[in-house]
Amino acid sequence: MEIAVLLFVIAAIFITRSIKVVPQQNAWVVERLGKYHGSLTPGLNFLMPFIDKVAYKHSLKEIPLDVPSQVCITRDNTQLQVDGILYFQVTDPMRASYGSSNYIMAVTQLAQTSLRSVIGKLELDKTFEERDIINAQIVQAIDEAALNWGVKVLRYEIKDLTPPKEILHAMQAQITAEREKRALIAASEGRRQEQINIATGEREAFIARSEGEKQAAINNAQGEAAAITEVANATALAIERIAHAINQPGGEQAVQLKVAERAVDAYGKVAADATTTLIIPGNMSEVSALIGSAMKMIGTGKQGAGAGA
């Protein structure tokens, strides 16, 4: 019975030492008699008991590493308190086991020294503007050295950049002045645009008034021209009708009568004026002679009109 129990215990020890189950995204380094033998992949693996030994266990997942805060000096001799976070991944379990005694500490120290070197090449304002460039340069510097440690540096991110309080106050004053400057510029631009709009409106109003006055003058001129034309047409029509009437039988007698009436009316108006001295010819036949002269003039005008026709 005791022998059976002993055999069972020995068998359990052999099984425990010979069968290894590796989790996913893990790699175990095996040494045989103290020498590197191989790496166990995820799943069921078999070892030789008491000869093979799992010496190192590595996670192949992406590992975030908090880089301790440190003081960096910029190119213009300004101190900055900088901290960041580094993301890396074990890609070669054998090198991660034998390339460095502590690859995590090595990566951390290299990240700090690389950060100080990169910050020292930049001025204070550039450190805030070019974070992406800083991150890329740090990753490149660490990745070249980390290849010997079986580690791949994926990215580095600066979490915080803290300048001294005096620098913060100066930066705040600069930002305030810049904002006030922008506000003044915006106000002046607004006033300038307002003056432009007013001038443009006045110009358009003046043009509109002048166009209206011009059109009104054109309309008045056209109206006066039309009125003169109508009066001339009416006068011409009246003259034409009078001439036609004179050529009718009895027309000349009618004209003589009309002239005589006008002469009598003229004498009457002159006699009615108390301030006018009227000399009446003794022989009234002179009046008829005056009428006859007028009729001769009308006849002469008719002959001249006929000759012109």
C-alpha positions as a Python dict, from the first residue, in 0.01 Angstrom:
ca = {
    (1, 'M'): (0, 0, 0),
    (2, 'E'): (278, 241, 90),
    (3, 'I'): (461, 154, -231),
    (4, 'A'): (148, 231, -432),
    (5, 'V'): (110, 569, -264),
    (6, 'L'): (477, 644, -328),
    (7, 'L'): (443, 551, -694),
    (8, 'F'): (135, 769, -723),
    (9, 'V'): (317, 1067, -573),
    (10, 'I'): (615, 1015, -807),
    (11, 'A'): (383, 988, -1105),
    (12, 'A'): (203, 1309, -1004),
    (13, 'I'): (537, 1490, -975),
    (14, 'F'): (646, 1367, -1318),
    (15, 'I'): (317, 1471, -1474),
    (16, 'T'): (332, 1813, -1309),
    (17, 'R'): (685, 1874, -1432),
    (18, 'S'): (634, 1734, -1778),
    (19, 'I'): (300, 1890, -1877),
    (20, 'K'): (267, 2269, -1906),
    (21, 'V'): (-36, 2465, -2028),
    (22, 'V'): (57, 2813, -2154),
    (23, 'P'): (-219, 3078, -2160),
    (24, 'Q'): (-300, 3278, -2474),
    (25, 'Q'): (-75, 3580, -2545),
    (26, 'N'): (198, 3439, -2321),
    (27, 'A'): (541, 3290, -2389),
    (28, 'W'): (744, 3077, -2146),
    (29, 'V'): (1119, 3037, -2185),
    (30, 'V'): (1250, 2686, -2116),
    (31, 'E'): (1604, 2607, -2004),
    (32, 'R'): (1752, 2258, -2031),
    (33, 'L'): (2024, 2196, -1779),
    (34, 'G'): (2068, 2573, -1736),
    (35, 'K'): (2086, 2652, -2107),
    (36, 'Y'): (1822, 2813, -2326),
    (37, 'H'): (1623, 2539, -2494),
    (38, 'G'): (1314, 2709, -2645),
    (39, 'S'): (993, 2899, -2588),
    (40, 'L'): (659, 2740, -2514),
    (41, 'T'): (368, 2857, -2727),
    (42, 'P'): (11, 2892, -2595),
    (43, 'G'): (-159, 2558, -2536),
    (44, 'L'): (-44, 2216, -2410),
    (45, 'N'): (334, 2159, -2396),
    (46, 'F'): (548, 1867, -2272),
    (47, 'L'): (884, 1893, -2089),
    (48, 'M'): (1140, 1647, -1963),
    (49, 'P'): (1104, 1632, -1585),
    (50, 'F'): (1405, 1745, -1378),
    (51, 'I'): (1592, 1836, -1698),
    (52, 'D'): (1376, 2112, -1848),
    (53, 'K'): (1270, 2410, -1643),
    (54, 'V'): (1049, 2713, -1712),
    (55, 'A'): (1291, 2994, -1637),
    (56, 'Y'): (1095, 3306, -1758),
    (57, 'K'): (733, 3390, -1826),
    (58, 'H'): (647, 3682, -2053),
    (59, 'S'): (320, 3844, -2152),
    (60, 'L'): (294, 3927, -2522),
    (61, 'K'): (20, 4185, -2467),
    (62, 'E'): (73, 4559, -2511),
    (63, 'I'): (199, 4696, -2181),
    (64, 'P'): (144, 5058, -2069),
    (65, 'L'): (434, 5188, -1862),
    (66, 'D'): (407, 5507, -1663),
    (67, 'V'): (730, 5707, -1701),
    (68, 'P'): (804, 5899, -1378),
    (69, 'S'): (786, 6276, -1386),
    (70, 'Q'): (1115, 6459, -1434),
    (71, 'V'): (1255, 6808, -1482),
    (72, 'C'): (1371, 6894, -1834),
    (73, 'I'): (1548, 7211, -1948),
    (74, 'T'): (1451, 7363, -2281),
    (75, 'R'): (1679, 7532, -2531),
    (76, 'D'): (1598, 7875, -2384),
    (77, 'N'): (1689, 7753, -2032),
    (78, 'T'): (1335, 7707, -1901),
    (79, 'Q'): (1258, 7422, -1662),
    (80, 'L'): (966, 7196, -1744),
    (81, 'Q'): (810, 6924, -1530),
    (82, 'V'): (733, 6647, -1780),
    (83, 'D'): (572, 6308, -1737),
    (84, 'G'): (443, 6060, -1990),
    (85, 'I'): (332, 5708, -2061),
    (86, 'L'): (505, 5448, -2278),
    (87, 'Y'): (342, 5158, -2463),
    (88, 'F'): (557, 4860, -2554),
    (89, 'Q'): (526, 4490, -2631),
    (90, 'V'): (753, 4186, -2592),
    (91, 'T'): (823, 4047, -2939),
    (92, 'D'): (1118, 3813, -2866),
    (93, 'P'): (1089, 3617, -2539),
    (94, 'M'): (1447, 3487, -2559),
    (95, 'R'): (1601, 3836, -2589),
    (96, 'A'): (1364, 3970, -2327),
    (97, 'S'): (1497, 3700, -2091),
    (98, 'Y'): (1868, 3726, -2165),
    (99, 'G'): (1916, 4064, -2335),
    (100, 'S'): (1866, 4266, -2017),
    (101, 'S'): (1839, 4185, -1652),
    (102, 'N'): (1532, 4411, -1628),
    (103, 'Y'): (1400, 4535, -1961),
    (104, 'I'): (1118, 4735, -1798),
    (105, 'M'): (1365, 4945, -1600),
    (106, 'A'): (1588, 4978, -1905),
    (107, 'V'): (1302, 5104, -2121),
    (108, 'T'): (1192, 5349, -1850),
    (109, 'Q'): (1539, 5496, -1805),
    (110, 'L'): (1591, 5523, -2180),
    (111, 'A'): (1257, 5700, -2218),
    (112, 'Q'): (1356, 5957, -1956),
    (113, 'T'): (1698, 6028, -2108),
    (114, 'S'): (1554, 6049, -2458),
    (115, 'L'): (1286, 6290, -2339),
    (116, 'R'): (1544, 6519, -2178),
    (117, 'S'): (1750, 6515, -2498),
    (118, 'V'): (1455, 6600, -2723),
    (119, 'I'): (1319, 6874, -2494),
    (120, 'G'): (1667, 7030, -2471),
    (121, 'K'): (1666, 7093, -2846),
    (122, 'L'): (1339, 7289, -2843),
    (123, 'E'): (1233, 7627, -2712),
    (124, 'L'): (953, 7658, -2458),
    (125, 'D'): (679, 7755, -2706),
    (126, 'K'): (774, 7472, -2943),
    (127, 'T'): (738, 7211, -2668),
    (128, 'F'): (366, 7289, -2645),
    (129, 'E'): (316, 7308, -3023),
    (130, 'E'): (515, 7001, -3132),
    (131, 'R'): (410, 6724, -2897),
    (132, 'D'): (360, 6482, -3183),
    (133, 'I'): (716, 6540, -3303),
    (134, 'I'): (851, 6491, -2951),
    (135, 'N'): (658, 6167, -2911),
    (136, 'A'): (779, 6034, -3247),
    (137, 'Q'): (1146, 6117, -3172),
    (138, 'I'): (1131, 5946, -2833),
    (139, 'V'): (976, 5632, -2982),
    (140, 'Q'): (1243, 5622, -3251),
    (141, 'A'): (1526, 5663, -2999),
    (142, 'I'): (1392, 5395, -2763),
    (143, 'D'): (1297, 5148, -3036),
    (144, 'E'): (1649, 5129, -3177),
    (145, 'A'): (1795, 5024, -2840),
    (146, 'A'): (1500, 4809, -2734),
    (147, 'L'): (1548, 4567, -3026),
    (148, 'N'): (1831, 4399, -2834),
    (149, 'W'): (1596, 4350, -2541),
    (150, 'G'): (1325, 4177, -2745),
    (151, 'V'): (1090, 4470, -2692),
    (152, 'K'): (900, 4676, -2951),
    (153, 'V'): (813, 5031, -2846),
    (154, 'L'): (476, 5119, -2996),
    (155, 'R'): (419, 5481, -2890),
    (156, 'Y'): (494, 5742, -2628),
    (157, 'E'): (255, 6008, -2508),
    (158, 'I'): (335, 6315, -2299),
    (159, 'K'): (74, 6346, -2029),
    (160, 'D'): (164, 6683, -1886),
    (161, 'L'): (404, 6972, -1940),
    (162, 'T'): (424, 7201, -1636),
    (163, 'P'): (643, 7513, -1651),
    (164, 'P'): (729, 7715, -1338),
    (165, 'K'): (467, 7947, -1190),
    (166, 'E'): (646, 8260, -1313),
    (167, 'I'): (641, 8129, -1668),
    (168, 'L'): (273, 8038, -1633),
    (169, 'H'): (187, 8393, -1522),
    (170, 'A'): (387, 8539, -1812),
    (171, 'M'): (217, 8306, -2059),
    (172, 'Q'): (-124, 8398, -1919),
    (173, 'A'): (-43, 8768, -1952),
    (174, 'Q'): (71, 8711, -2310),
    (175, 'I'): (-250, 8525, -2392),
    (176, 'T'): (-458, 8804, -2235),
    (177, 'A'): (-273, 9069, -2436),
    (178, 'E'): (-316, 8870, -2754),
    (179, 'R'): (-689, 8836, -2695),
    (180, 'E'): (-723, 9208, -2623),
    (181, 'K'): (-531, 9281, -2943),
    (182, 'R'): (-768, 9057, -3140),
    (183, 'A'): (-1067, 9227, -2980),
    (184, 'L'): (-935, 9573, -3077),
    (185, 'I'): (-865, 9457, -3430),
    (186, 'A'): (-1212, 9308, -3458),
    (187, 'A'): (-1370, 9630, -3328),
    (188, 'S'): (-1171, 9845, -3573),
    (189, 'E'): (-1265, 9613, -3858),
    (190, 'G'): (-1627, 9647, -3755),
    (191, 'R'): (-1607, 10028, -3754),
    (192, 'R'): (-1428, 10024, -4090),
    (193, 'Q'): (-1694, 9800, -4243),
    (194, 'E'): (-1964, 10022, -4096),
    (195, 'Q'): (-1812, 10333, -4257),
    (196, 'I'): (-1780, 10150, -4586),
    (197, 'N'): (-2144, 10044, -4570),
    (198, 'I'): (-2257, 10400, -4489),
    (199, 'A'): (-2050, 10548, -4773),
    (200, 'T'): (-2179, 10284, -5012),
    (201, 'G'): (-2537, 10354, -4910),
    (202, 'E'): (-2495, 10729, -4951),
    (203, 'R'): (-2339, 10683, -5294),
    (204, 'E'): (-2619, 10455, -5408),
    (205, 'A'): (-2880, 10698, -5272),
    (206, 'F'): (-2712, 10991, -5453),
    (207, 'I'): (-2702, 10793, -5777),
    (208, 'A'): (-3066, 10697, -5736),
    (209, 'R'): (-3166, 11064, -5674),
    (210, 'S'): (-2966, 11185, -5974),
    (211, 'E'): (-3119, 10917, -6193),
    (212, 'G'): (-3463, 11024, -6072),
    (213, 'E'): (-3393, 11393, -6141),
    (214, 'K'): (-3254, 11304, -6483),
    (215, 'Q'): (-3563, 11102, -6571),
    (216, 'A'): (-3789, 11380, -6441),
    (217, 'A'): (-3607, 11637, -6658),
    (218, 'I'): (-3638, 11408, -6960),
    (219, 'N'): (-4007, 11361, -6892),
    (220, 'N'): (-4063, 11740, -6856),
    (221, 'A'): (-3873, 11811, -7178),
    (222, 'Q'): (-4069, 11549, -7363),
    (223, 'G'): (-4393, 11693, -7225),
    (224, 'E'): (-4301, 12048, -7327),
    (225, 'A'): (-4198, 11929, -7673),
    (226, 'A'): (-4524, 11741, -7711),
    (227, 'A'): (-4720, 12051, -7597),
    (228, 'I'): (-4535, 12278, -7843),
    (229, 'T'): (-4598, 12027, -8120),
    (230, 'E'): (-4968, 12010, -8037),
    (231, 'V'): (-4997, 12392, -8027),
    (232, 'A'): (-4814, 12420, -8360),
    (233, 'N'): (-5036, 12154, -8513),
    (234, 'A'): (-5348, 12331, -8384),
    (235, 'T'): (-5225, 12669, -8513),
    (236, 'A'): (-5142, 12524, -8853),
    (237, 'L'): (-5481, 12356, -8869),
    (238, 'A'): (-5655, 12684, -8775),
    (239, 'I'): (-5461, 12878, -9042),
    (240, 'E'): (-5539, 12611, -9297),
    (241, 'R'): (-5910, 12631, -9217),
    (242, 'I'): (-5908, 13014, -9233),
    (243, 'A'): (-5737, 13005, -9572),
    (244, 'H'): (-5988, 12752, -9693),
    (245, 'A'): (-6274, 12967, -9567),
    (246, 'I'): (-6137, 13277, -9746),
    (247, 'N'): (-6133, 13089, -10076),
    (248, 'Q'): (-6503, 13011, -10039),
    (249, 'P'): (-6769, 13240, -10198),
    (250, 'G'): (-6824, 13545, -9974),
    (251, 'G'): (-6501, 13473, -9784),
    (252, 'E'): (-6333, 13800, -9869),
    (253, 'Q'): (-6642, 13999, -9759),
    (254, 'A'): (-6638, 13811, -9431),
    (255, 'V'): (-6271, 13896, -9380),
    (256, 'Q'): (-6342, 14263, -9458),
    (257, 'L'): (-6622, 14262, -9205),
    (258, 'K'): (-6397, 14096, -8946),
    (259, 'V'): (-6119, 14347, -9006),
    (260, 'A'): (-6365, 14635, -8979),
    (261, 'E'): (-6496, 14496, -8651),
    (262, 'R'): (-6144, 14463, -8513),
    (263, 'A'): (-6063, 14822, -8621),
    (264, 'V'): (-6376, 14957, -8455),
    (265, 'D'): (-6298, 14757, -8137),
    (266, 'A'): (-5944, 14893, -8137),
    (267, 'Y'): (-6068, 15251, -8169),
    (268, 'G'): (-6317, 15188, -7891),
    (269, 'K'): (-6047, 15054, -7654),
    (270, 'V'): (-5818, 15345, -7727),
    (271, 'A'): (-6099, 15595, -7670),
    (272, 'A'): (-6190, 15430, -7340),
    (273, 'D'): (-5841, 15498, -7200),
    (274, 'A'): (-5850, 15841, -7030),
    (275, 'T'): (-5473, 15884, -7047),
    (276, 'T'): (-5460, 15837, -7423),
    (277, 'T'): (-5514, 16122, -7670),
    (278, 'L'): (-5704, 15995, -7971),
    (279, 'I'): (-5685, 16178, -8307),
    (280, 'I'): (-5971, 16073, -8536),
    (281, 'P'): (-5932, 16148, -8904),
    (282, 'G'): (-6182, 16395, -9040),
    (283, 'N'): (-6261, 16183, -9340),
    (284, 'M'): (-6390, 15841, -9227),
    (285, 'S'): (-6322, 15717, -9576),
    (286, 'E'): (-5965, 15673, -9461),
    (287, 'V'): (-6086, 15391, -9239),
    (288, 'S'): (-6226, 15214, -9538),
    (289, 'A'): (-5898, 15281, -9715),
    (290, 'L'): (-5719, 15114, -9423),
    (291, 'I'): (-5946, 14816, -9458),
    (292, 'G'): (-5884, 14806, -9829),
    (293, 'S'): (-5508, 14809, -9773),
    (294, 'A'): (-5544, 14516, -9539),
    (295, 'M'): (-5744, 14326, -9797),
    (296, 'K'): (-5478, 14397, -10063),
    (297, 'M'): (-5216, 14253, -9829),
    (298, 'I'): (-5430, 13940, -9783),
    (299, 'G'): (-5469, 13913, -10162),
    (300, 'T'): (-5096, 13956, -10215),
    (301, 'G'): (-5032, 13684, -9957),
    (302, 'K'): (-5270, 13449, -10139),
    (303, 'Q'): (-5099, 13512, -10474),
    (304, 'G'): (-4758, 13450, -10319),
    (305, 'A'): (-4884, 13127, -10166),
    (306, 'G'): (-5023, 13018, -10504),
    (307, 'A'): (-4693, 13094, -10681),
    (308, 'G'): (-4502, 12898, -10415),
    (309, 'A'): (-4734, 12605, -10464),
}
